CSV table of C-alpha atoms and ligand atoms in Angstrom, one decimal:
chain,number,residue,atom,x,y,z
A,38,MET,CA,0.0,0.0,0.0
A,39,ASP,CA,1.0,3.6,-0.5
A,40,TRP,CA,0.0,6.9,1.2
A,41,ILE,CA,-1.0,10.1,-0.5
A,42,VAL,CA,-0.3,12.8,2.0
A,43,ARG,CA,-1.6,16.4,1.4
A,44,PRO,CA,-0.1,19.5,3.0
A,45,ILE,CA,-1.9,20.4,6.1
A,46,ALA,CA,-3.5,23.8,6.5
A,47,GLN,CA,-4.3,23.9,10.2
A,48,GLY,CA,-2.7,22.7,13.4
A,49,LEU,CA,-3.2,19.2,14.9
A,50,ARG,CA,-5.5,19.6,18.0
A,51,GLY,CA,-6.6,16.9,20.3
A,52,VAL,CA,-6.0,14.3,23.0
A,53,VAL,CA,-4.7,10.9,21.7
A,54,ARG,CA,-3.5,7.6,22.9
A,55,VAL,CA,-0.8,5.7,21.1
A,56,PRO,CA,-0.3,1.9,20.9
A,57,SER,CA,1.3,0.4,23.9
A,58,ASP,CA,5.1,-0.1,24.1
A,59,LYS,CA,6.3,-2.9,22.0
A,60,SER,CA,9.5,-3.4,23.8
A,61,ILE,CA,7.6,-4.0,27.0
A,62,GLY,CA,5.0,-6.1,25.2
A,63,HIS,CA,7.6,-8.6,23.8
A,64,ARG,CA,9.1,-9.0,27.3
A,65,ALA,CA,5.7,-9.4,29.0
A,66,VAL,CA,4.8,-12.3,26.6
A,67,ILE,CA,8.1,-14.0,27.2
A,68,LEU,CA,8.0,-13.7,31.0
A,69,GLY,CA,4.3,-14.5,31.1
A,70,ALA,CA,5.0,-17.7,29.2
A,71,LEU,CA,7.7,-18.7,31.8
A,72,ALA,CA,5.7,-17.6,34.8
A,73,ASP,CA,4.2,-20.1,37.2
A,74,GLY,CA,0.5,-19.3,36.6
A,75,THR,CA,-1.7,-17.0,34.6
A,76,SER,CA,-0.4,-13.5,33.7
A,77,THR,CA,-2.5,-10.7,32.5
A,78,LEU,CA,-1.2,-8.2,29.9
A,79,ARG,CA,-3.4,-5.2,29.8
A,80,ARG,CA,-3.3,-2.8,26.8
A,81,PHE,CA,-1.1,-5.3,24.9
A,82,SER,CA,-0.5,-3.8,21.4
A,83,PHE,CA,-1.5,-6.1,18.6
A,84,GLY,CA,1.1,-4.4,16.3
A,85,GLU,CA,2.7,-7.0,14.0
A,86,ASP,CA,6.0,-7.1,15.9
A,87,ASN,CA,4.3,-8.0,19.2
A,88,VAL,CA,2.1,-10.5,17.4
A,89,SER,CA,5.2,-12.2,16.0
A,90,THR,CA,6.3,-12.9,19.6
A,91,LEU,CA,2.9,-14.0,20.6
A,92,LYS,CA,2.7,-16.4,17.6
A,93,ALA,CA,6.1,-17.8,18.3
A,94,PHE,CA,4.9,-18.8,21.8
A,95,GLU,CA,1.7,-20.2,20.5
A,96,ALA,CA,3.8,-22.5,18.3
A,97,MET,CA,5.6,-23.6,21.5
A,98,GLY,CA,2.4,-24.6,23.1
A,99,VAL,CA,1.7,-21.4,25.1
A,100,ALA,CA,-1.9,-20.3,24.8
A,101,HIS,CA,-2.2,-16.6,25.0
A,102,GLU,CA,-5.6,-16.4,26.6
A,103,ILE,CA,-4.2,-18.3,29.5
A,104,LEU,CA,-0.5,-18.0,29.9
A,105,GLU,CA,0.0,-20.7,32.4
A,106,GLN,CA,2.5,-23.2,31.1
A,107,GLY,CA,5.5,-22.1,33.2
A,108,SER,CA,7.8,-23.4,30.5
A,109,VAL,CA,8.1,-23.5,26.8
A,110,LYS,CA,7.9,-26.6,24.7
A,111,GLN,CA,9.3,-27.8,21.4
A,112,PRO,CA,7.5,-25.9,18.6
A,113,ILE,CA,4.5,-28.1,18.0
A,114,ASP,CA,5.1,-29.0,14.3
A,115,GLY,CA,8.9,-28.5,14.3
A,116,ARG,CA,8.6,-25.6,11.9
A,117,PRO,CA,10.9,-22.6,12.1
A,118,LEU,CA,9.6,-19.8,14.4
A,119,ASP,CA,8.8,-16.8,12.3
A,120,CYS,CA,9.9,-13.6,13.9
A,121,GLY,CA,8.4,-11.4,11.1
A,122,ASN,CA,10.1,-8.0,11.0
A,123,SER,CA,11.0,-8.0,14.7
A,124,GLY,CA,14.6,-8.0,15.7
A,125,THR,CA,13.7,-8.0,19.4
A,126,THR,CA,11.6,-11.2,18.9
A,127,MET,CA,14.5,-12.9,17.2
A,128,ARG,CA,17.3,-11.9,19.5
A,129,LEU,CA,15.4,-12.4,22.8
A,130,LEU,CA,14.1,-15.8,21.7
A,131,ALA,CA,17.6,-16.8,20.7
A,132,GLY,CA,18.6,-16.2,24.3
A,133,LEU,CA,15.7,-18.1,25.8
A,134,LEU,CA,15.7,-21.0,23.4
A,135,CYS,CA,19.4,-21.8,23.5
A,136,ALA,CA,18.9,-22.8,27.1
A,137,GLN,CA,16.3,-25.4,26.3
A,138,GLU,CA,16.5,-29.2,25.8
A,139,PHE,CA,14.8,-28.9,22.5
A,140,GLY,CA,16.1,-27.5,19.2
A,141,SER,CA,14.6,-24.6,17.3
A,142,THR,CA,15.1,-22.5,14.2
A,143,LEU,CA,14.4,-18.7,14.0
A,144,VAL,CA,13.6,-17.0,10.7
A,145,GLY,CA,12.1,-13.6,9.7
A,146,ASP,CA,11.1,-11.4,6.8
A,147,GLU,CA,13.5,-10.2,4.2
A,148,SER,CA,14.7,-7.3,6.2
A,149,LEU,CA,15.2,-9.3,9.4
A,150,MET,CA,17.1,-12.1,7.5
A,151,ARG,CA,19.7,-9.5,6.6
A,152,ARG,CA,20.3,-8.1,10.1
A,153,PRO,CA,23.5,-8.9,12.1
A,154,MET,CA,23.0,-11.7,14.7
A,155,ARG,CA,26.6,-12.5,15.8
A,156,ARG,CA,26.3,-9.9,18.6
A,157,VAL,CA,23.8,-12.2,20.3
A,158,LEU,CA,25.0,-15.7,19.1
A,159,GLU,CA,28.7,-15.2,20.0
A,160,PRO,CA,28.2,-14.6,23.8
A,161,LEU,CA,25.6,-17.3,23.9
A,162,ARG,CA,28.0,-19.8,22.4
A,163,ARG,CA,30.6,-18.7,24.9
A,164,ARG,CA,28.3,-19.8,27.7
A,165,GLY,CA,27.8,-23.2,26.1
A,166,ALA,CA,24.9,-22.7,23.8
A,167,HIS,CA,24.7,-24.6,20.4
A,168,CYS,CA,23.4,-21.8,18.2
A,169,ARG,CA,24.6,-20.6,14.8
A,170,GLY,CA,23.5,-18.4,12.0
A,171,GLN,CA,24.3,-18.3,8.3
A,172,LYS,CA,27.4,-16.5,7.0
A,173,HIS,CA,26.5,-12.9,6.4
A,174,PRO,CA,26.6,-12.3,2.6
A,175,THR,CA,28.7,-9.1,2.8
A,176,LYS,CA,30.1,-8.7,6.3
A,177,ASP,CA,32.0,-10.7,8.8
A,178,ASP,CA,28.9,-11.5,10.7
A,179,GLU,CA,26.0,-14.0,10.9
A,180,THR,CA,22.4,-13.7,9.9
A,181,ALA,CA,19.2,-15.8,10.3
A,182,PRO,CA,18.1,-18.5,10.0
A,183,ILE,CA,19.4,-19.1,13.5
A,184,ARG,CA,19.6,-22.8,14.2
A,185,ILE,CA,19.7,-23.8,17.9
A,186,ALA,CA,20.5,-27.4,18.8
A,187,PRO,CA,19.2,-28.7,22.2
A,188,LEU,CA,21.3,-28.9,25.3
A,189,VAL,CA,21.7,-32.6,25.9
A,190,GLU,CA,20.9,-34.1,29.3
A,191,GLY,CA,23.4,-33.1,31.9
A,192,GLU,CA,24.5,-30.1,29.9
A,193,ALA,CA,23.9,-26.5,31.2
A,194,LEU,CA,24.9,-23.0,30.2
A,195,THR,CA,27.7,-21.6,32.3
A,196,GLY,CA,27.9,-18.2,34.1
A,197,ILE,CA,29.3,-15.4,32.0
A,198,GLU,CA,30.6,-11.9,32.2
A,199,VAL,CA,30.1,-9.7,29.1
A,200,ALA,CA,31.2,-6.1,28.6
A,201,LEU,CA,29.3,-4.8,25.6
A,202,GLU,CA,31.0,-2.4,23.3
A,203,ILE,CA,27.7,-0.9,22.2
A,204,ALA,CA,24.8,-0.5,24.5
A,205,SER,CA,22.1,-3.0,23.4
A,206,ALA,CA,19.0,-4.0,25.2
A,207,GLN,CA,18.4,-6.9,22.9
A,208,VAL,CA,21.8,-8.5,23.6
A,209,LYS,CA,21.5,-7.7,27.3
A,210,SER,CA,18.1,-9.3,27.4
A,211,ALA,CA,19.1,-12.4,25.5
A,212,LEU,CA,21.9,-12.9,28.0
A,213,LEU,CA,19.6,-12.4,31.0
A,214,LEU,CA,16.9,-14.8,29.5
A,215,SER,CA,19.6,-17.5,29.0
A,216,GLY,CA,20.9,-16.7,32.4
A,217,LEU,CA,17.6,-17.8,34.0
A,218,TYR,CA,18.7,-21.4,33.2
A,219,ALA,CA,22.5,-21.1,33.7
A,220,HIS,CA,24.7,-22.7,36.3
A,221,GLY,CA,26.4,-19.5,37.4
A,222,PRO,CA,25.9,-15.7,37.4
A,223,THR,CA,25.3,-13.6,34.3
A,224,VAL,CA,26.9,-10.2,34.4
A,225,VAL,CA,26.4,-7.7,31.6
A,226,GLN,CA,28.1,-4.3,31.5
A,227,GLU,CA,27.1,-1.7,29.0
A,228,PRO,CA,28.9,1.6,28.1
A,229,THR,CA,25.7,3.4,29.0
A,230,LEU,CA,22.4,1.9,30.2
A,231,SER,CA,20.1,0.8,27.4
A,232,ARG,CA,16.4,0.3,27.9
A,233,ASP,CA,16.0,-1.6,31.2
A,234,HIS,CA,12.5,-3.1,30.8
A,235,THR,CA,13.8,-6.7,31.1
A,236,GLU,CA,15.5,-5.8,34.4
A,237,ARG,CA,12.4,-4.1,35.8
A,238,MET,CA,10.1,-7.0,34.8
A,239,PHE,CA,12.5,-9.6,36.2
A,240,GLU,CA,12.7,-7.7,39.5
A,241,GLY,CA,8.9,-7.5,39.6
A,242,ALA,CA,8.6,-11.3,39.0
A,243,GLY,CA,11.1,-12.2,41.8
A,244,VAL,CA,14.1,-13.0,39.6
A,245,PRO,CA,17.3,-12.3,41.6
A,246,LEU,CA,18.9,-9.3,40.0
A,247,ARG,CA,21.4,-6.8,41.2
A,248,ARG,CA,22.0,-3.5,39.4
A,249,VAL,CA,24.6,-0.8,39.7
A,250,GLY,CA,24.5,1.9,37.0
A,251,SER,CA,24.9,0.2,33.7
A,252,VAL,CA,25.9,-3.2,35.2
A,253,VAL,CA,23.4,-5.9,35.8
A,254,GLN,CA,23.9,-9.3,37.5
A,255,LEU,CA,21.6,-12.2,37.6
A,256,ASP,CA,22.8,-14.8,40.1
A,257,PRO,CA,20.5,-17.9,40.3
A,258,ALA,CA,22.3,-19.4,43.3
A,259,GLY,CA,19.8,-20.2,46.0
A,260,TRP,CA,16.8,-19.2,43.7
A,261,ASP,CA,14.0,-21.7,43.3
A,262,GLY,CA,13.6,-20.7,39.6
A,263,ARG,CA,10.1,-19.6,40.2
A,264,ILE,CA,8.8,-16.6,38.1
A,265,ALA,CA,5.7,-15.1,39.7
A,266,PRO,CA,2.8,-14.5,37.4
A,267,PHE,CA,1.9,-10.9,37.0
A,268,ASP,CA,-0.7,-8.4,36.0
A,269,ILE,CA,0.7,-5.6,33.9
A,270,THR,CA,-0.7,-2.6,32.2
A,271,ILE,CA,1.6,-1.7,29.3
A,272,PRO,CA,2.3,2.0,28.9
A,273,GLY,CA,1.9,3.9,25.6
A,274,ASP,CA,5.0,3.6,23.4
A,275,PRO,CA,7.2,6.6,23.7
A,276,SER,CA,8.6,5.8,20.2
A,277,ALA,CA,5.2,6.0,18.7
A,278,ALA,CA,4.4,9.1,20.7
A,279,SER,CA,7.5,10.9,19.4
A,280,PHE,CA,6.0,10.9,15.9
A,281,LEU,CA,2.9,12.8,17.1
A,282,VAL,CA,5.0,15.1,19.3
A,283,VAL,CA,7.2,16.1,16.3
A,284,ALA,CA,4.2,16.4,14.1
A,285,ALA,CA,2.7,18.9,16.5
A,286,ASN,CA,5.9,20.8,16.7
A,287,VAL,CA,6.4,21.3,13.0
A,288,ILE,CA,2.7,22.2,12.2
A,289,PRO,CA,1.8,25.7,13.2
A,290,GLY,CA,-1.2,26.1,15.4
A,291,SER,CA,-1.0,22.6,16.9
A,292,VAL,CA,-1.9,21.8,20.5
A,293,LEU,CA,-1.7,18.1,21.4
A,294,ARG,CA,-1.8,15.9,24.4
A,295,VAL,CA,-0.6,12.2,24.2
A,296,VAL,CA,-1.8,10.4,27.3
A,297,ASP,CA,-0.3,7.5,29.3
A,298,VAL,CA,3.0,7.4,27.6
A,299,GLY,CA,5.9,5.3,29.1
A,300,VAL,CA,8.7,7.7,30.2
A,301,ASN,CA,11.3,5.3,31.4
A,302,PRO,CA,14.4,7.5,31.5
A,303,THR,CA,16.2,5.0,29.2
A,304,ARG,CA,13.6,5.9,26.5
A,305,THR,CA,13.1,9.6,26.8
A,306,GLY,CA,16.2,10.9,24.9
A,307,ALA,CA,14.0,12.2,22.0
A,308,PHE,CA,12.0,14.4,24.3
A,309,ASP,CA,15.3,15.8,25.8
A,310,VAL,CA,16.5,16.5,22.3
A,311,LEU,CA,13.3,18.2,21.3
A,312,ARG,CA,13.4,20.5,24.4
A,313,ALA,CA,17.0,21.4,23.5
A,314,MET,CA,15.7,22.4,20.1
A,315,ASN,CA,13.2,24.7,21.8
A,316,ALA,CA,10.4,22.3,20.8
A,317,GLY,CA,7.4,21.6,23.1
A,318,ALA,CA,7.5,18.2,24.8
A,319,GLU,CA,6.4,18.6,28.4
A,320,LEU,CA,6.1,15.5,30.5
A,321,VAL,CA,3.3,15.6,33.1
A,322,SER,CA,4.0,12.7,35.4
A,323,LYS,CA,1.3,10.3,36.2
A,324,GLY,CA,3.4,8.2,38.6
A,325,ASP,CA,4.4,4.5,38.1
A,326,VAL,CA,2.3,1.8,36.6
A,327,SER,CA,3.5,-1.8,36.7
A,328,GLY,CA,7.0,-0.7,37.5
A,329,GLU,CA,7.3,1.8,34.7
A,330,PRO,CA,6.9,5.6,34.9
A,331,ILE,CA,4.2,7.1,32.8
A,332,ALA,CA,3.2,10.7,31.8
A,333,HIS,CA,1.0,12.7,29.6
A,334,LEU,CA,2.9,14.5,26.9
A,335,GLU,CA,1.8,18.1,26.4
A,336,THR,CA,2.9,19.7,23.1
A,337,SER,CA,2.2,22.8,21.2
A,338,ALA,CA,3.8,23.9,17.9
A,339,ALA,CA,7.3,25.3,18.3
A,340,VAL,CA,7.1,26.8,14.9
A,341,ASP,CA,4.9,29.7,13.8
A,342,GLU,CA,3.9,30.7,10.3
A,343,SER,CA,7.1,32.6,9.8
A,344,GLY,CA,9.1,29.5,10.5
A,345,ALA,CA,10.7,30.9,13.6
A,346,GLY,CA,10.9,28.5,16.5
A,347,MET,CA,13.1,25.5,16.6
A,348,ARG,CA,16.9,25.6,16.6
A,349,ALA,CA,19.4,22.9,15.4
A,350,THR,CA,21.1,20.7,17.9
A,351,MET,CA,23.8,18.1,18.4
A,352,ILE,CA,22.8,14.4,19.0
A,353,GLY,CA,25.6,12.1,20.2
A,354,GLY,CA,27.1,10.2,23.1
A,355,GLU,CA,24.9,8.9,25.9
A,356,LEU,CA,21.8,10.4,24.3
A,357,VAL,CA,22.0,8.0,21.3
A,358,PRO,CA,20.9,4.7,23.0
A,359,ARG,CA,18.1,6.7,24.8
A,360,ALA,CA,16.8,8.0,21.4
A,361,ILE,CA,18.0,5.4,18.9
A,362,ASP,CA,14.6,4.5,17.5
A,363,GLU,CA,13.5,8.2,17.4
A,364,ILE,CA,16.4,9.5,15.3
A,365,PRO,CA,14.5,9.3,12.0
A,366,VAL,CA,11.7,11.4,13.4
A,367,LEU,CA,14.2,13.8,15.1
A,368,CYS,CA,15.5,14.3,11.6
A,369,VAL,CA,12.1,15.7,10.7
A,370,ALA,CA,12.3,18.2,13.5
A,371,ALA,CA,15.9,19.1,12.4
A,372,ALA,CA,14.5,19.7,8.8
A,373,ARG,CA,12.3,22.5,10.2
A,374,ALA,CA,14.8,24.0,12.7
A,375,SER,CA,17.2,26.9,12.0
A,376,GLY,CA,20.8,25.8,11.7
A,377,THR,CA,22.6,22.5,11.1
A,378,THR,CA,21.7,19.5,13.3
A,379,VAL,CA,24.5,16.9,13.6
A,380,VAL,CA,23.8,13.3,14.6
A,381,ARG,CA,27.0,11.3,15.6
A,382,ASP,CA,27.8,8.0,17.4
A,383,ALA,CA,24.8,6.4,15.8
A,384,ALA,CA,26.3,3.9,13.4
A,385,GLU,CA,23.8,1.3,14.8
A,386,LEU,CA,21.2,3.0,12.6
A,387,ARG,CA,22.8,1.4,9.6
A,388,VAL,CA,21.6,-2.1,10.8
A,389,LYS,CA,18.0,-1.4,11.8
A,390,GLU,CA,15.0,-2.3,9.7
A,391,SER,CA,16.7,-0.3,6.9
A,392,ASP,CA,20.0,1.6,6.8
A,393,ARG,CA,18.4,4.5,8.5
A,394,ILE,CA,21.3,6.9,7.9
A,395,ALA,CA,21.2,6.3,4.1
A,396,THR,CA,17.4,6.1,3.8
A,397,MET,CA,16.7,9.1,6.0
A,398,ALA,CA,19.3,11.3,4.1
A,399,GLU,CA,17.7,10.2,0.8
A,400,VAL,CA,14.1,11.0,2.0
A,401,LEU,CA,15.2,14.4,3.4
A,402,ARG,CA,16.8,15.4,0.1
A,403,ALA,CA,13.8,14.3,-1.8
A,404,PHE,CA,11.8,16.8,0.2
A,405,GLY,CA,14.3,19.5,-0.6
A,406,VAL,CA,16.2,19.4,2.7
A,407,ASP,CA,20.0,19.6,2.5
A,408,ALA,CA,21.2,16.4,4.3
A,409,ARG,CA,24.6,14.6,4.3
A,410,GLU,CA,25.5,11.1,5.4
A,411,LEU,CA,28.3,10.7,8.0
A,412,PRO,CA,29.7,7.3,8.7
A,413,ASP,CA,27.9,7.3,12.1
A,414,GLY,CA,25.2,9.8,11.6
A,415,LEU,CA,23.9,12.7,9.5
A,416,GLU,CA,24.2,16.5,9.0
A,417,ILE,CA,20.9,18.2,8.3
A,418,VAL,CA,20.6,21.8,7.3
A,419,GLY,CA,17.2,23.0,8.5
A,420,LYS,CA,14.8,24.7,6.2
A,421,PRO,CA,12.5,26.4,8.7
A,422,THR,CA,10.6,28.8,6.3
A,423,GLY,CA,8.3,28.1,3.5
A,424,PRO,CA,6.9,24.7,2.4
A,425,LEU,CA,9.1,21.7,1.7
A,426,ARG,CA,9.1,20.3,-1.9
A,427,ALA,CA,6.4,17.6,-2.3
A,428,ALA,CA,8.0,14.2,-3.2
A,429,THR,CA,7.6,10.6,-3.9
A,430,VAL,CA,9.6,8.4,-1.6
A,431,ALA,CA,10.1,4.8,-0.7
A,432,SER,CA,9.9,3.5,2.9
A,433,LYS,CA,12.3,0.7,2.1
A,434,GLY,CA,10.0,-1.4,4.2
A,435,ASP,CA,10.9,0.5,7.3
A,436,HIS,CA,8.0,1.7,9.5
A,437,ARG,CA,9.8,4.6,11.1
A,438,ILE,CA,11.0,5.9,7.7
A,439,ALA,CA,7.4,5.7,6.3
A,440,MET,CA,6.0,7.7,9.3
A,441,SER,CA,8.9,10.2,9.2
A,442,ALA,CA,8.3,10.8,5.5
A,443,ALA,CA,4.6,11.3,6.1
A,444,LEU,CA,5.4,14.1,8.6
A,445,LEU,CA,7.7,15.8,6.1
A,446,ALA,CA,4.9,15.5,3.5
A,447,LEU,CA,2.4,17.3,5.7
A,448,ARG,CA,4.6,20.4,5.2
A,449,GLY,CA,5.0,19.8,1.4
A,450,ASP,CA,4.0,22.3,-1.4
A,451,GLY,CA,1.6,19.7,-2.9
A,452,PRO,CA,0.6,16.0,-2.5
A,453,SER,CA,3.4,13.6,-1.7
A,454,ILE,CA,3.4,9.8,-2.2
A,455,ILE,CA,5.0,7.5,0.4
A,456,ARG,CA,5.4,4.0,-1.1
A,457,ASP,CA,5.2,0.7,0.7
A,458,VAL,CA,3.6,1.7,4.0
A,459,ASP,CA,2.3,-1.7,5.1
A,460,CYS,CA,5.3,-1.9,7.4
A,461,VAL,CA,3.8,0.8,9.7
A,462,ALA,CA,1.6,-1.9,11.1
A,463,THR,CA,4.6,-3.5,12.9
A,464,SER,CA,4.6,-0.7,15.5
A,465,PHE,CA,1.8,1.8,14.9
A,466,PRO,CA,-1.1,0.2,13.1
A,467,GLY,CA,-3.4,3.3,13.5
A,468,PHE,CA,-0.9,5.9,12.5
A,469,ALA,CA,-2.6,7.3,9.4
A,470,ARG,CA,-6.0,7.2,11.1
A,471,THR,CA,-4.7,9.0,14.2
A,472,LEU,CA,-3.3,11.8,12.1
A,473,ALA,CA,-6.5,11.9,10.0
A,474,ASP,CA,-8.6,12.2,13.2
A,475,LEU,CA,-6.4,15.2,14.1
A,476,GLY,CA,-7.0,16.9,10.8
A,477,ALA,CA,-4.4,15.6,8.4
A,478,SER,CA,-5.3,14.2,4.9
A,479,ILE,CA,-3.6,10.8,4.4
A,480,ASP,CA,-5.2,8.4,2.0
A,481,GLU,CA,-4.1,4.8,1.9
A,482,VAL,CA,-4.3,3.4,-1.6
A,483,GLU,CA,-3.4,0.2,-3.4
A,484,GLU,CA,-0.7,1.6,-5.5
A,485,VAL,CA,-0.5,5.2,-6.8
A,486,ASP,CA,1.1,6.6,-9.9
A,487,GLU,CA,3.2,9.8,-9.9
A,488,ALA,CA,0.1,11.9,-10.8
A,489,GLY,CA,-1.4,10.8,-7.5
A,490,HIS,CA,-4.1,8.5,-9.0
A,491,GLY,CA,-4.7,5.3,-7.0
B,602,S3P,C1,14.9,-2.9,21.5
B,602,S3P,C2,16.2,-2.5,21.6
B,602,S3P,C3,16.9,-1.6,20.6
B,602,S3P,C4,15.9,-0.9,19.7
B,602,S3P,C5,14.8,-1.8,19.3
B,602,S3P,C6,14.1,-2.4,20.4
B,602,S3P,C7,14.4,-3.8,22.6
B,602,S3P,O1,17.8,-2.3,19.8
B,602,S3P,O2,16.5,-0.2,18.6
B,602,S3P,O3,13.9,-1.1,18.4
B,602,S3P,O4,13.2,-3.9,22.7
B,602,S3P,O5,15.2,-4.4,23.3
B,602,S3P,P1,19.3,-2.7,20.3
B,602,S3P,O6,19.2,-3.6,21.4
B,602,S3P,O7,19.9,-3.4,19.1
B,602,S3P,O8,19.9,-1.4,20.6
């Protein structure tokens, strides 16, 4: 499907809710499957990525109306587990499944089958797991399919200490999940703390964790292995919310409130960046829900009709892991800010659902914004006044590129076409409808030609 996006004439106004956090959703399904009784996941997002995790557990005999197995079983028909587009599903499941006495195979869609997997497989092998990927076609790395051979009777994973070179919640979580079954402690040290939802959920379910700064230790000695069932209300996804917050900031006359958004400090880098850009992103705390802080986000347009408002900024260092998924949408804010925004230390963007440095630079240029790729980031010369140039751009199957392009298109000088937008359903199924309810004109059509005819 494609989108035809028309320039918006008036501000976005309203109160909205975004889908619940998919990072937390994946972890809640996994832990719920392992817990010793029935767990309840409230506001679970049925975005395709979370559904990939749910279906993988269904294939392992875990019913999702009643998650009460307390363990996972050999996939029912022995078929590979399909992780769809979801890197989190694949990497976390690799950690969990390499500790089991049954074998499994993990596959995904075209994009996921190209993503680097050695970062998770190599430390798992070091602790005794029998898992391997395919040789990466172009890099010294491994890709899916990931084949995991069972641990044989009497075999167990060992304790391990890992110092990660790049902060990664997926690698950390894979190690912690495998650590639930290991004979010895799991210690993971990150250069800066990445999202810590796994740690928070483990603590809530009685798993013995100790944490100091960006070091986490799971020591199963003396633990009965019991994971207590839980009842969790999953907060709104701050990554999804950031698209609406940026939209409201770049469209004059907008006043928007996004309710019940997760504001775990490991996830709020984008809102810090926006405030540094003089954009509106006020967090009104609503306290903690199920071990995670939530807030309402209050936003009003930073820009006025003259284009005055936002200023360029520098994004790098410890901010990057706290804003990694939001960098594409922050590029949209940068496109409307005065001055040159520089993103550094973000080479990880090259191995996400697409090469987000290359794709985003291409999309920005198509809309008439001067953008240059750096090896580990981008330089964007803001164009704060006047409309952007309407464009036809490809999402490259990347949900966050499609949504970022749609926001640029709302400030275009005519209708724009965003191609291949089905991927948006992985994280934000109602994105176009939500914007339309707030006054935008986004039509989803089968396939559209350059003249804008569906
Ligand atoms: C995620 C971790 C991040 C993030 C991804 C979700 C998670 O990836 O980019 O969208 O839920 O653990 P890395 O762990 O590769 O940094």
